[in-house]
Amino acid sequence: MKSLSCPNRQCPLARKASSGNIIGHGFYRTNGGRRRRYGCSTCGKTFCSNTGTPYHRLQHRRATFDEVAALSVEGLNKSAIARVKRISWNTVHRWLQRAAGSCRRFNDRKTTGYAITELQADEIRTIIRRKEQPNWIFATIEVWSRLWPATIVGRRSYRNTLTLFRDISSRMNLERVPLITTDGFTFYAKVIRRVFGPACLYGQVIKTRRNDRIVKVERRAVIGADWRLEKILADSEDSSKLNTSFIERLNLTIRRGSAYLLRRTICHPRWKAYLEDHLELLRCHYNFVRPHRALKFGRELRTPAIQAGLVTRRLTFREIFSSTMLLLALRNVTFAFFDSPVSVSVDDSRLSVAA
């Protein structure tokens, strides 16, 4: 109890651990067993160790909640998860909404201050409710770290494109000039010029298809001189020429990880909010939990977040969901690094860009 603090923001001792105001307040029983409650002797509020997390008032084991989230990001739909875990469909739906909300807050808090050397963007077409109302998922990837920094769901419009790149620019480290590669979508050039200005390098890869086969690939520089583009590609560890291979591979990962996006499926989302929630859950899992096979260094297998310097080790869903205990100001050593920036040394010679 010495490490706990009162979660009530109006309490004079809120977020102050080891103040001596937290006392035991009995127990409560769940299907997972008996759990302890605490009380604040200053304001009189009671709480438990899971207050402020998705586990709050959970009538099952926390491991079951984590397994439901893990099955969801592996492409299983809610009905299949309910059958496998032997719980009701409504419970699965409610749990995934909680998990998505926690992952959204975690993504907003942790996905900041990363460096971008090469950024690729693309869109995934999907339907919501009706085939006559197509929606698009704007996805981006930072090639060097394989980080998935941001995503937007909506119409293929100028406003959504601008929102996507503004979100990226507000979170990234602007010390280096990025190389941005997209397809030939009309609004990309206008938005990138508006957000990043003439200092960035922007190229397009335009593919011509005939009978569902690519018959021609055209590469062209839109912003920036050709010699600057050649230099940054020569210094790149991943690309020797303009390409969209990495974002297309991420698109496949997104499709395989979301039951809403599988082809020829009956699980398409009925509401846009459900798709946005699941993408936040999937993005958190991709960046922080799932090791990336392209980021293997000897015996070490990193996640994109480790490579980008956002965290120092691979996380689990338990740590991500419990990290919302910041609302309680719990000072647990396991989660202490969530509040402090992580310093990672990176060889500047690999990231240098001609000015």
Short mmCIF file of C-alpha atoms in Angstrom, two decimals:
data_model
loop_
_atom_site.label_atom_id
_atom_site.label_comp_id
_atom_site.label_asym_id
_atom_site.label_seq_id
_atom_site.Cartn_x
_atom_site.Cartn_y
_atom_site.Cartn_z
CA MET A 1 0.00 0.00 0.00
CA LYS A 2 2.98 2.29 0.37
CA SER A 3 3.38 2.42 -3.42
CA LEU A 4 -0.26 3.41 -4.03
CA SER A 5 -1.75 6.87 -4.29
CA CYS A 6 -5.29 8.14 -4.43
CA PRO A 7 -6.82 8.19 -7.96
CA ASN A 8 -9.26 10.97 -7.04
CA ARG A 9 -7.98 14.13 -8.72
CA GLN A 10 -9.79 16.34 -6.17
CA CYS A 11 -7.96 14.68 -3.29
CA PRO A 12 -5.21 16.87 -1.72
CA LEU A 13 -2.87 13.85 -1.76
CA ALA A 14 -3.73 12.69 -5.29
CA ARG A 15 -0.81 11.11 -7.16
CA LYS A 16 1.40 11.29 -4.09
CA ALA A 17 2.67 7.86 -3.12
CA SER A 18 3.96 6.90 0.32
CA SER A 19 1.79 9.56 1.97
CA GLY A 20 0.28 7.13 4.45
CA ASN A 21 -3.30 7.89 3.40
CA ILE A 22 -4.01 4.56 1.65
CA ILE A 23 -5.52 1.87 3.86
CA GLY A 24 -7.08 -1.55 3.26
CA HIS A 25 -10.82 -1.55 2.58
CA GLY A 26 -11.78 -5.20 2.49
CA PHE A 27 -12.09 -7.52 -0.50
CA TYR A 28 -14.42 -8.18 -3.41
CA ARG A 29 -15.04 -11.43 -5.22
CA THR A 30 -14.89 -12.10 -8.97
CA ASN A 31 -14.96 -15.24 -11.07
CA GLY A 32 -11.16 -15.08 -11.01
CA GLY A 33 -11.00 -15.07 -7.22
CA ARG A 34 -10.91 -12.62 -4.33
CA ARG A 35 -9.28 -9.21 -4.83
CA ARG A 36 -8.27 -6.43 -2.49
CA ARG A 37 -9.80 -2.98 -2.26
CA TYR A 38 -8.16 0.14 -0.90
CA GLY A 39 -9.42 3.38 0.55
CA CYS A 40 -8.12 6.91 0.94
CA SER A 41 -8.34 8.20 4.50
CA THR A 42 -8.20 11.81 3.24
CA CYS A 43 -11.07 11.97 0.74
CA GLY A 44 -12.84 8.70 1.57
CA LYS A 45 -12.74 7.29 -1.98
CA THR A 46 -12.22 3.56 -2.48
CA PHE A 47 -10.50 1.84 -5.37
CA CYS A 48 -8.72 -1.36 -6.36
CA SER A 49 -5.41 -2.08 -8.06
CA ASN A 50 -7.14 -2.29 -11.46
CA THR A 51 -8.93 1.05 -11.27
CA GLY A 52 -8.22 3.11 -14.37
CA THR A 53 -7.24 0.10 -16.50
CA PRO A 54 -9.24 -2.16 -18.88
CA TYR A 55 -9.16 -4.79 -16.14
CA HIS A 56 -11.39 -2.73 -13.87
CA ARG A 57 -14.41 -4.75 -12.66
CA LEU A 58 -13.38 -7.65 -14.84
CA GLN A 59 -15.17 -10.86 -13.87
CA HIS A 60 -12.55 -13.09 -15.51
CA ARG A 61 -8.84 -13.60 -15.25
CA ARG A 62 -6.68 -10.87 -16.73
CA ALA A 63 -4.90 -13.53 -18.82
CA THR A 64 -8.22 -14.30 -20.56
CA PHE A 65 -8.64 -10.61 -21.41
CA ASP A 66 -5.11 -10.50 -22.85
CA GLU A 67 -5.75 -13.66 -24.89
CA VAL A 68 -8.89 -12.17 -26.41
CA ALA A 69 -6.92 -9.10 -27.52
CA ALA A 70 -4.13 -11.32 -28.91
CA LEU A 71 -6.57 -13.48 -30.88
CA SER A 72 -8.22 -10.38 -32.32
CA VAL A 73 -4.97 -8.98 -33.77
CA GLU A 74 -4.21 -12.40 -35.30
CA GLY A 75 -7.24 -12.08 -37.58
CA LEU A 76 -9.95 -13.96 -35.63
CA ASN A 77 -13.41 -12.44 -35.64
CA LYS A 78 -15.45 -11.90 -32.50
CA SER A 79 -17.66 -14.95 -33.03
CA ALA A 80 -14.63 -17.23 -33.39
CA ILE A 81 -13.01 -15.75 -30.28
CA ALA A 82 -16.22 -16.29 -28.33
CA ARG A 83 -16.31 -19.94 -29.37
CA VAL A 84 -12.63 -20.54 -28.61
CA LYS A 85 -12.67 -18.86 -25.18
CA ARG A 86 -16.21 -20.00 -24.33
CA ILE A 87 -17.47 -16.56 -23.44
CA SER A 88 -20.34 -14.56 -24.92
CA TRP A 89 -20.04 -12.46 -28.06
CA ASN A 90 -21.12 -9.34 -26.16
CA THR A 91 -18.33 -9.85 -23.64
CA VAL A 92 -15.74 -10.14 -26.41
CA HIS A 93 -17.08 -7.00 -28.06
CA ARG A 94 -16.99 -5.03 -24.80
CA TRP A 95 -13.49 -6.23 -23.95
CA LEU A 96 -12.11 -5.29 -27.36
CA GLN A 97 -13.56 -1.80 -27.01
CA ARG A 98 -11.80 -1.43 -23.66
CA ALA A 99 -8.53 -2.77 -25.06
CA ALA A 100 -8.73 -0.45 -28.08
CA GLY A 101 -9.29 2.59 -25.88
CA SER A 102 -6.30 1.71 -23.74
CA CYS A 103 -4.11 1.15 -26.83
CA ARG A 104 -5.21 4.46 -28.32
CA ARG A 105 -4.08 6.33 -25.22
CA PHE A 106 -0.84 4.36 -25.13
CA ASN A 107 -0.14 5.10 -28.81
CA ASP A 108 -0.77 8.81 -28.33
CA ARG A 109 1.54 8.94 -25.34
CA LYS A 110 4.42 6.84 -26.63
CA THR A 111 4.52 7.39 -30.40
CA THR A 112 6.34 10.72 -30.28
CA GLY A 113 9.84 12.02 -30.91
CA TYR A 114 10.81 9.41 -33.50
CA ALA A 115 13.08 10.20 -36.44
CA ILE A 116 11.93 9.67 -40.01
CA THR A 117 14.45 9.09 -42.76
CA GLU A 118 12.23 7.35 -45.29
CA LEU A 119 8.43 7.43 -45.10
CA GLN A 120 6.02 5.53 -47.32
CA ALA A 121 2.24 6.01 -47.47
CA ASP A 122 -0.59 4.14 -49.14
CA GLU A 123 -4.31 3.48 -48.83
CA ILE A 124 -6.37 0.34 -48.31
CA ARG A 125 -9.88 0.22 -49.73
CA THR A 126 -12.61 -1.29 -47.57
CA ILE A 127 -16.35 -1.06 -47.06
CA ILE A 128 -18.41 -0.05 -44.04
CA ARG A 129 -22.03 -1.20 -43.95
CA ARG A 130 -22.48 -1.04 -47.74
CA LYS A 131 -20.43 -1.72 -50.83
CA GLU A 132 -21.74 1.54 -52.27
CA GLN A 133 -19.94 3.47 -49.51
CA PRO A 134 -16.24 2.60 -49.78
CA ASN A 135 -13.85 3.85 -47.13
CA TRP A 136 -10.08 4.09 -47.17
CA ILE A 137 -7.45 3.33 -44.56
CA PHE A 138 -4.47 5.67 -44.88
CA ALA A 139 -1.40 3.82 -43.57
CA THR A 140 2.21 4.96 -43.26
CA ILE A 141 5.49 3.27 -42.38
CA GLU A 142 8.92 4.56 -41.39
CA VAL A 143 11.15 2.29 -43.45
CA TRP A 144 14.32 2.20 -41.32
CA SER A 145 12.56 1.22 -38.09
CA ARG A 146 9.45 -0.37 -39.72
CA LEU A 147 7.36 1.80 -37.38
CA TRP A 148 3.69 2.32 -38.18
CA PRO A 149 3.37 5.93 -36.95
CA ALA A 150 -0.19 6.93 -37.87
CA THR A 151 -3.34 5.90 -39.65
CA ILE A 152 -6.60 7.57 -40.71
CA VAL A 153 -9.93 6.01 -41.72
CA GLY A 154 -12.30 7.89 -43.99
CA ARG A 155 -12.88 9.16 -47.48
CA ARG A 156 -9.99 9.49 -49.91
CA SER A 157 -10.01 13.27 -49.58
CA TYR A 158 -7.67 16.19 -49.16
CA ARG A 159 -8.76 16.76 -45.57
CA ASN A 160 -7.97 13.21 -44.43
CA THR A 161 -4.64 13.27 -46.24
CA LEU A 162 -3.75 16.55 -44.55
CA THR A 163 -4.81 15.22 -41.14
CA LEU A 164 -2.58 12.18 -41.57
CA PHE A 165 0.60 14.08 -42.42
CA ARG A 166 -0.02 16.81 -39.85
CA ASP A 167 -0.28 14.15 -37.18
CA ILE A 168 3.01 12.61 -38.33
CA SER A 169 4.82 15.96 -38.51
CA SER A 170 3.65 16.93 -35.01
CA ARG A 171 5.07 13.72 -33.53
CA MET A 172 8.29 13.24 -35.50
CA ASN A 173 11.76 14.63 -34.93
CA LEU A 174 12.26 17.30 -37.61
CA GLU A 175 16.04 17.48 -37.39
CA ARG A 176 16.53 15.48 -40.59
CA VAL A 177 15.02 15.85 -44.04
CA PRO A 178 12.71 12.89 -44.78
CA LEU A 179 12.32 11.02 -48.04
CA ILE A 180 8.61 10.42 -48.71
CA THR A 181 7.34 7.94 -51.29
CA THR A 182 3.72 7.35 -52.30
CA ASP A 183 1.65 6.30 -55.27
CA GLY A 184 0.17 8.80 -57.71
CA PHE A 185 -2.81 9.86 -55.58
CA THR A 186 -3.60 13.49 -56.41
CA PHE A 187 -3.60 15.08 -52.96
CA TYR A 188 -0.29 13.66 -51.70
CA ALA A 189 1.88 16.23 -53.49
CA LYS A 190 -0.22 19.19 -52.31
CA VAL A 191 -0.32 18.03 -48.70
CA ILE A 192 3.37 17.10 -48.45
CA ARG A 193 4.42 20.43 -49.92
CA ARG A 194 2.15 22.24 -47.46
CA VAL A 195 3.19 20.28 -44.35
CA PHE A 196 6.92 19.67 -44.93
CA GLY A 197 7.74 22.46 -47.36
CA PRO A 198 10.42 22.38 -50.07
CA ALA A 199 13.06 20.92 -47.71
CA CYS A 200 11.75 17.37 -47.95
CA LEU A 201 12.25 14.89 -50.76
CA TYR A 202 9.11 13.46 -52.31
CA GLY A 203 8.85 10.88 -55.05
CA GLN A 204 6.02 8.93 -56.63
CA VAL A 205 5.88 5.35 -57.85
CA ILE A 206 3.12 4.97 -60.46
CA LYS A 207 2.20 1.45 -61.57
CA THR A 208 0.28 0.67 -64.72
CA ARG A 209 -1.79 -2.52 -64.58
CA ARG A 210 -3.30 -4.56 -67.36
CA ASN A 211 -5.41 -7.65 -66.67
CA ASP A 212 -4.48 -7.41 -62.96
CA ARG A 213 -0.78 -7.49 -63.79
CA ILE A 214 1.78 -4.71 -63.49
CA VAL A 215 3.10 -3.92 -66.96
CA LYS A 216 4.87 -0.62 -66.26
CA VAL A 217 6.43 1.15 -63.25
CA GLU A 218 7.21 4.86 -63.46
CA ARG A 219 9.33 6.61 -60.81
CA ARG A 220 9.56 10.37 -60.64
CA ALA A 221 10.80 13.03 -58.23
CA VAL A 222 8.11 15.58 -57.34
CA ILE A 223 9.81 17.67 -54.63
CA GLY A 224 13.58 17.98 -54.43
CA ALA A 225 16.44 17.87 -56.91
CA ASP A 226 17.42 14.62 -58.59
CA TRP A 227 20.94 14.68 -57.13
CA ARG A 228 19.55 14.91 -53.61
CA LEU A 229 17.29 11.97 -54.29
CA GLU A 230 20.17 9.92 -55.69
CA LYS A 231 22.33 10.71 -52.66
CA ILE A 232 19.75 9.75 -50.06
CA LEU A 233 19.00 6.51 -51.90
CA ALA A 234 22.72 5.74 -52.08
CA ASP A 235 23.01 6.26 -48.30
CA SER A 236 19.87 4.25 -47.54
CA GLU A 237 20.21 0.78 -46.02
CA ASP A 238 16.81 -0.33 -47.32
CA SER A 239 16.14 1.22 -50.74
CA SER A 240 18.31 1.54 -53.80
CA LYS A 241 15.50 3.12 -55.83
CA LEU A 242 12.10 4.66 -55.21
CA ASN A 243 9.62 1.98 -54.14
CA THR A 244 6.49 1.35 -52.10
CA SER A 245 7.36 -2.24 -51.18
CA PHE A 246 7.46 -1.67 -47.43
CA ILE A 247 4.06 0.01 -47.15
CA GLU A 248 2.52 -2.66 -49.38
CA ARG A 249 3.89 -5.34 -47.06
CA LEU A 250 2.42 -3.44 -44.11
CA ASN A 251 -0.92 -3.35 -45.93
CA LEU A 252 -0.81 -7.14 -46.10
CA THR A 253 -0.02 -7.36 -42.39
CA ILE A 254 -2.97 -5.08 -41.63
CA ARG A 255 -5.32 -7.15 -43.77
CA ARG A 256 -4.19 -10.42 -42.20
CA GLY A 257 -4.41 -9.01 -38.68
CA SER A 258 -7.95 -7.64 -38.92
CA ALA A 259 -11.01 -9.81 -39.53
CA TYR A 260 -12.76 -6.68 -40.82
CA LEU A 261 -10.37 -6.46 -43.79
CA LEU A 262 -10.11 -10.08 -44.92
CA ARG A 263 -11.27 -10.58 -48.47
CA ARG A 264 -14.58 -12.37 -49.05
CA THR A 265 -15.57 -12.09 -45.42
CA ILE A 266 -18.89 -11.57 -43.67
CA CYS A 267 -17.14 -9.67 -40.87
CA HIS A 268 -16.93 -6.24 -42.45
CA PRO A 269 -17.47 -3.44 -39.89
CA ARG A 270 -20.95 -2.01 -39.50
CA TRP A 271 -19.62 1.21 -37.98
CA LYS A 272 -16.53 3.26 -38.70
CA ALA A 273 -15.68 3.53 -34.99
CA TYR A 274 -15.29 -0.26 -34.71
CA LEU A 275 -12.74 -0.32 -37.51
CA GLU A 276 -10.82 2.63 -36.03
CA ASP A 277 -10.74 0.94 -32.62
CA HIS A 278 -9.39 -2.30 -34.01
CA LEU A 279 -6.73 -0.52 -36.05
CA GLU A 280 -5.47 1.21 -32.89
CA LEU A 281 -5.27 -2.17 -31.15
CA LEU A 282 -3.50 -3.68 -34.14
CA ARG A 283 -1.08 -0.73 -34.45
CA CYS A 284 -0.13 -0.98 -30.79
CA HIS A 285 0.48 -4.72 -31.14
CA TYR A 286 2.51 -4.25 -34.32
CA ASN A 287 4.73 -1.48 -32.92
CA PHE A 288 5.28 -2.59 -29.32
CA VAL A 289 4.45 -6.28 -28.91
CA ARG A 290 5.15 -8.22 -32.10
CA PRO A 291 8.82 -8.71 -33.08
CA HIS A 292 9.62 -7.81 -36.69
CA ARG A 293 11.62 -10.42 -38.58
CA ALA A 294 13.37 -7.73 -40.62
CA LEU A 295 14.77 -6.29 -37.36
CA LYS A 296 16.87 -9.27 -36.33
CA PHE A 297 20.38 -8.48 -35.13
CA GLY A 298 22.16 -11.66 -34.14
CA ARG A 299 19.98 -13.34 -31.55
CA GLU A 300 18.10 -10.15 -30.81
CA LEU A 301 14.72 -9.72 -32.47
CA ARG A 302 13.38 -6.19 -32.10
CA THR A 303 9.99 -4.59 -32.41
CA PRO A 304 9.59 -1.42 -34.51
CA ALA A 305 9.24 0.63 -31.32
CA ILE A 306 12.59 -0.62 -30.04
CA GLN A 307 14.26 0.19 -33.35
CA ALA A 308 12.72 3.68 -33.33
CA GLY A 309 13.92 4.30 -29.77
CA LEU A 310 10.46 4.59 -28.21
CA VAL A 311 10.99 1.77 -25.69
CA THR A 312 13.95 -0.30 -24.56
CA ARG A 313 12.43 -3.78 -24.74
CA ARG A 314 9.53 -5.77 -26.12
CA LEU A 315 6.28 -5.14 -24.24
CA THR A 316 3.28 -7.32 -23.52
CA PHE A 317 -0.42 -6.55 -23.56
CA ARG A 318 -0.42 -6.84 -19.76
CA GLU A 319 2.11 -4.01 -19.47
CA ILE A 320 0.33 -1.86 -22.05
CA PHE A 321 -3.09 -2.24 -20.45
CA SER A 322 -1.67 -1.74 -16.96
CA SER A 323 0.27 1.36 -18.03
CA THR A 324 -2.95 3.36 -17.75
CA MET A 325 -2.32 3.16 -14.02
CA LEU A 326 -0.71 6.54 -14.58
CA LEU A 327 -4.17 7.77 -13.67
CA LEU A 328 -3.53 6.25 -10.27
CA ALA A 329 0.09 7.48 -10.13
CA LEU A 330 1.27 4.00 -9.23
CA ARG A 331 5.04 3.99 -8.96
CA ASN A 332 5.78 0.47 -10.06
CA VAL A 333 9.30 -0.15 -11.35
CA THR A 334 7.96 -2.28 -14.20
CA PHE A 335 6.20 0.70 -15.77
CA ALA A 336 8.49 3.53 -14.67
CA PHE A 337 10.05 3.84 -18.11
CA PHE A 338 6.69 4.77 -19.66
CA ASP A 339 6.94 8.28 -18.23
CA SER A 340 10.52 9.08 -19.18
CA PRO A 341 11.98 9.48 -22.67
CA VAL A 342 14.28 6.70 -23.77
CA SER A 343 17.71 7.67 -25.06
CA VAL A 344 18.99 5.47 -27.85
CA SER A 345 22.26 6.03 -29.64
CA VAL A 346 22.00 5.78 -33.41
CA ASP A 347 24.79 6.04 -35.93
CA ASP A 348 24.25 9.41 -37.61
CA SER A 349 26.15 8.30 -40.68
CA ARG A 350 23.31 5.98 -41.61
CA LEU A 351 20.70 8.71 -41.25
CA SER A 352 22.50 11.65 -42.82
CA VAL A 353 20.65 13.49 -45.54
CA ALA A 354 22.03 16.11 -47.88
CA ALA A 355 20.77 19.54 -46.99
#
